[in-house]
Amino acid sequence: MRPERRLSIGLALASVLALALPAAATAQEVDCTKCHADIAKRKVVHAAVQMGCNTCHSEVDASAIPHKSKGKFPKGLKAEGPAVCTTCHEPKMFDGKVVHAPVAAGMCTACHNPHASDNAGLAPKAPAEQCLECHADVKKR
């Protein structure tokens, strides 16, 4: 299919969806999985996804496509970076004798998918592959 044709179909779909959505709809008022069906189709689904998109994306205007953030954080998130995660996850669990560098930097999504994964711990890749992304000097055993 030619790119121009795909674009016009996409714009037509966006127009239809925009008419179907209530004005200034929030993620709580709209079934996000109608468009984002793949978000929870993995072996491991984050509990926050099951609680509803509004759990983390409370500042999104879901009536506009593409969605617009109503707050100061990207993707309509209610807070930035680890502050979203520590809404539910106890901050103490990230304090230990040795703190992984991405954890210390507040980069949760560097090692974890915030929605779903086929791997334990919501890792985007199998643990050995995931670790070797940054730790290439460590040999596989």
mmCIF file of C-alpha atoms in Angstrom:
data_model
loop_
_atom_site.group_PDB
_atom_site.id
_atom_site.type_symbol
_atom_site.label_atom_id
_atom_site.label_comp_id
_atom_site.label_asym_id
_atom_site.label_seq_id
_atom_site.Cartn_x
_atom_site.Cartn_y
_atom_site.Cartn_z
ATOM 1 C CA MET A 1 0.000 0.000 0.000
ATOM 2 C CA ARG A 2 1.320 3.428 -0.928
ATOM 3 C CA PRO A 3 2.303 5.713 1.998
ATOM 4 C CA GLU A 4 -0.223 8.368 0.885
ATOM 5 C CA ARG A 5 -3.036 5.791 0.985
ATOM 6 C CA ARG A 6 -1.978 4.580 4.453
ATOM 7 C CA LEU A 7 -1.907 8.167 5.695
ATOM 8 C CA SER A 8 -5.403 8.931 4.389
ATOM 9 C CA ILE A 9 -6.780 5.731 5.947
ATOM 10 C CA GLY A 10 -5.078 6.615 9.228
ATOM 11 C CA LEU A 11 -6.507 10.140 9.172
ATOM 12 C CA ALA A 12 -9.981 8.795 8.401
ATOM 13 C CA LEU A 13 -9.738 6.339 11.303
ATOM 14 C CA ALA A 14 -8.515 9.100 13.618
ATOM 15 C CA SER A 15 -11.470 11.272 12.594
ATOM 16 C CA VAL A 16 -13.980 8.495 13.281
ATOM 17 C CA LEU A 17 -12.387 7.737 16.648
ATOM 18 C CA ALA A 18 -12.318 11.424 17.557
ATOM 19 C CA LEU A 19 -16.069 11.633 16.936
ATOM 20 C CA ALA A 20 -16.657 8.521 19.045
ATOM 21 C CA LEU A 21 -14.701 9.813 22.038
ATOM 22 C CA PRO A 22 -16.198 12.205 24.562
ATOM 23 C CA ALA A 23 -14.746 15.719 24.706
ATOM 24 C CA ALA A 24 -11.751 15.941 27.048
ATOM 25 C CA ALA A 25 -11.938 12.231 27.803
ATOM 26 C CA THR A 26 -9.472 10.868 30.318
ATOM 27 C CA ALA A 27 -7.775 7.480 30.243
ATOM 28 C CA GLN A 28 -10.213 6.462 32.976
ATOM 29 C CA GLU A 29 -13.255 7.204 30.806
ATOM 30 C CA VAL A 30 -12.036 5.492 27.633
ATOM 31 C CA ASP A 31 -11.238 1.832 26.994
ATOM 32 C CA CYS A 32 -7.653 2.359 25.873
ATOM 33 C CA THR A 33 -7.338 -1.247 24.729
ATOM 34 C CA LYS A 34 -9.604 -0.518 21.760
ATOM 35 C CA CYS A 35 -6.596 1.080 20.070
ATOM 36 C CA HIS A 36 -3.789 -0.201 22.298
ATOM 37 C CA ALA A 37 -4.855 -3.869 22.360
ATOM 38 C CA ASP A 38 -1.307 -5.203 22.345
ATOM 39 C CA ILE A 39 -0.403 -3.421 25.592
ATOM 40 C CA ALA A 40 -1.402 -6.393 27.781
ATOM 41 C CA LYS A 41 -0.947 -9.331 25.428
ATOM 42 C CA ARG A 42 2.171 -10.837 26.974
ATOM 43 C CA LYS A 43 2.925 -13.582 29.502
ATOM 44 C CA VAL A 44 3.613 -11.093 32.312
ATOM 45 C CA VAL A 45 1.315 -8.069 32.650
ATOM 46 C CA HIS A 46 2.128 -5.287 35.096
ATOM 47 C CA ALA A 47 -0.537 -5.002 37.801
ATOM 48 C CA ALA A 48 -0.839 -1.288 37.049
ATOM 49 C CA VAL A 49 -2.136 -2.123 33.550
ATOM 50 C CA GLN A 50 -4.793 -4.346 35.074
ATOM 51 C CA MET A 51 -5.762 -1.504 37.424
ATOM 52 C CA GLY A 52 -6.410 0.750 34.429
ATOM 53 C CA CYS A 53 -4.409 3.156 32.315
ATOM 54 C CA ASN A 54 -5.427 6.033 34.564
ATOM 55 C CA THR A 55 -3.264 4.512 37.323
ATOM 56 C CA CYS A 56 -0.195 6.046 35.664
ATOM 57 C CA HIS A 57 -1.580 8.084 32.756
ATOM 58 C CA SER A 58 -3.963 10.323 34.701
ATOM 59 C CA GLU A 59 -2.975 13.480 32.823
ATOM 60 C CA VAL A 60 -3.872 12.424 29.290
ATOM 61 C CA ASP A 61 -6.561 13.887 27.067
ATOM 62 C CA ALA A 62 -7.751 10.702 25.373
ATOM 63 C CA SER A 63 -10.285 12.546 23.218
ATOM 64 C CA ALA A 64 -7.591 13.843 20.874
ATOM 65 C CA ILE A 65 -5.622 11.632 18.503
ATOM 66 C CA PRO A 66 -2.731 11.699 18.892
ATOM 67 C CA HIS A 67 -3.323 12.057 22.620
ATOM 68 C CA LYS A 68 -2.173 15.212 24.324
ATOM 69 C CA SER A 69 -0.753 15.459 27.801
ATOM 70 C CA LYS A 70 -2.761 17.734 30.103
ATOM 71 C CA GLY A 71 0.044 17.835 32.633
ATOM 72 C CA LYS A 72 3.706 18.689 32.584
ATOM 73 C CA PHE A 73 4.933 15.115 32.098
ATOM 74 C CA PRO A 74 5.172 13.198 28.799
ATOM 75 C CA LYS A 75 2.562 10.616 27.740
ATOM 76 C CA GLY A 76 0.063 11.977 30.251
ATOM 77 C CA LEU A 77 1.949 10.464 33.171
ATOM 78 C CA LYS A 78 0.962 11.698 36.604
ATOM 79 C CA ALA A 79 4.609 12.050 37.641
ATOM 80 C CA GLU A 80 8.063 11.761 36.128
ATOM 81 C CA GLY A 81 10.224 8.650 35.977
ATOM 82 C CA PRO A 82 10.544 6.707 39.205
ATOM 83 C CA ALA A 83 7.946 8.871 40.959
ATOM 84 C CA VAL A 84 5.329 7.035 38.882
ATOM 85 C CA CYS A 85 6.759 3.669 39.969
ATOM 86 C CA THR A 86 7.032 4.590 43.645
ATOM 87 C CA THR A 87 3.347 5.446 43.688
ATOM 88 C CA CYS A 88 2.871 1.696 44.202
ATOM 89 C CA HIS A 89 6.365 0.242 44.701
ATOM 90 C CA GLU A 90 7.944 0.954 48.074
ATOM 91 C CA PRO A 91 11.048 3.157 47.575
ATOM 92 C CA LYS A 92 12.895 1.173 50.284
ATOM 93 C CA MET A 93 13.035 -1.854 47.994
ATOM 94 C CA PHE A 94 15.470 0.078 45.794
ATOM 95 C CA ASP A 95 17.864 0.938 48.617
ATOM 96 C CA GLY A 96 20.504 -1.667 49.321
ATOM 97 C CA LYS A 97 24.208 -2.085 49.832
ATOM 98 C CA VAL A 98 24.657 -2.149 46.070
ATOM 99 C CA VAL A 99 22.292 -0.121 43.909
ATOM 100 C CA HIS A 100 22.192 -0.912 40.208
ATOM 101 C CA ALA A 101 23.235 2.209 38.253
ATOM 102 C CA PRO A 102 19.964 2.537 36.276
ATOM 103 C CA VAL A 103 18.018 2.291 39.553
ATOM 104 C CA ALA A 104 20.156 5.011 41.129
ATOM 105 C CA ALA A 105 19.554 7.180 38.048
ATOM 106 C CA GLY A 106 15.782 6.586 38.163
ATOM 107 C CA MET A 107 15.788 4.773 34.835
ATOM 108 C CA CYS A 108 13.276 1.996 35.612
ATOM 109 C CA THR A 109 12.263 1.562 31.993
ATOM 110 C CA ALA A 110 15.855 0.924 30.918
ATOM 111 C CA CYS A 111 15.434 -2.625 32.246
ATOM 112 C CA HIS A 112 11.653 -3.002 32.634
ATOM 113 C CA ASN A 113 8.714 -2.610 30.274
ATOM 114 C CA PRO A 114 6.077 -0.614 32.179
ATOM 115 C CA HIS A 115 3.184 -2.525 30.596
ATOM 116 C CA ALA A 116 3.862 -6.180 29.767
ATOM 117 C CA SER A 117 6.576 -8.604 28.694
ATOM 118 C CA ASP A 118 7.165 -12.235 27.868
ATOM 119 C CA ASN A 119 9.949 -12.264 30.467
ATOM 120 C CA ALA A 120 9.997 -12.323 34.256
ATOM 121 C CA GLY A 121 10.324 -8.968 35.971
ATOM 122 C CA LEU A 122 8.846 -7.254 32.914
ATOM 123 C CA ALA A 123 12.267 -7.358 31.249
ATOM 124 C CA PRO A 124 11.997 -6.556 27.524
ATOM 125 C CA LYS A 125 14.462 -9.363 26.743
ATOM 126 C CA ALA A 126 15.508 -12.623 28.377
ATOM 127 C CA PRO A 127 17.586 -11.843 31.503
ATOM 128 C CA ALA A 128 20.935 -12.856 30.006
ATOM 129 C CA GLU A 129 20.310 -10.768 26.885
ATOM 130 C CA GLN A 130 18.991 -7.833 28.905
ATOM 131 C CA CYS A 131 22.051 -7.654 31.143
ATOM 132 C CA LEU A 132 24.466 -8.020 28.229
ATOM 133 C CA GLU A 133 23.023 -4.876 26.639
ATOM 134 C CA CYS A 134 25.078 -2.837 29.111
ATOM 135 C CA HIS A 135 27.409 -5.483 30.524
ATOM 136 C CA ALA A 136 28.917 -6.838 27.289
ATOM 137 C CA ASP A 137 32.173 -7.549 29.117
ATOM 138 C CA VAL A 138 30.476 -10.279 31.175
ATOM 139 C CA LYS A 139 30.707 -13.664 29.485
ATOM 140 C CA LYS A 140 27.692 -15.943 29.217
ATOM 141 C CA ARG A 141 27.925 -18.971 31.460
#
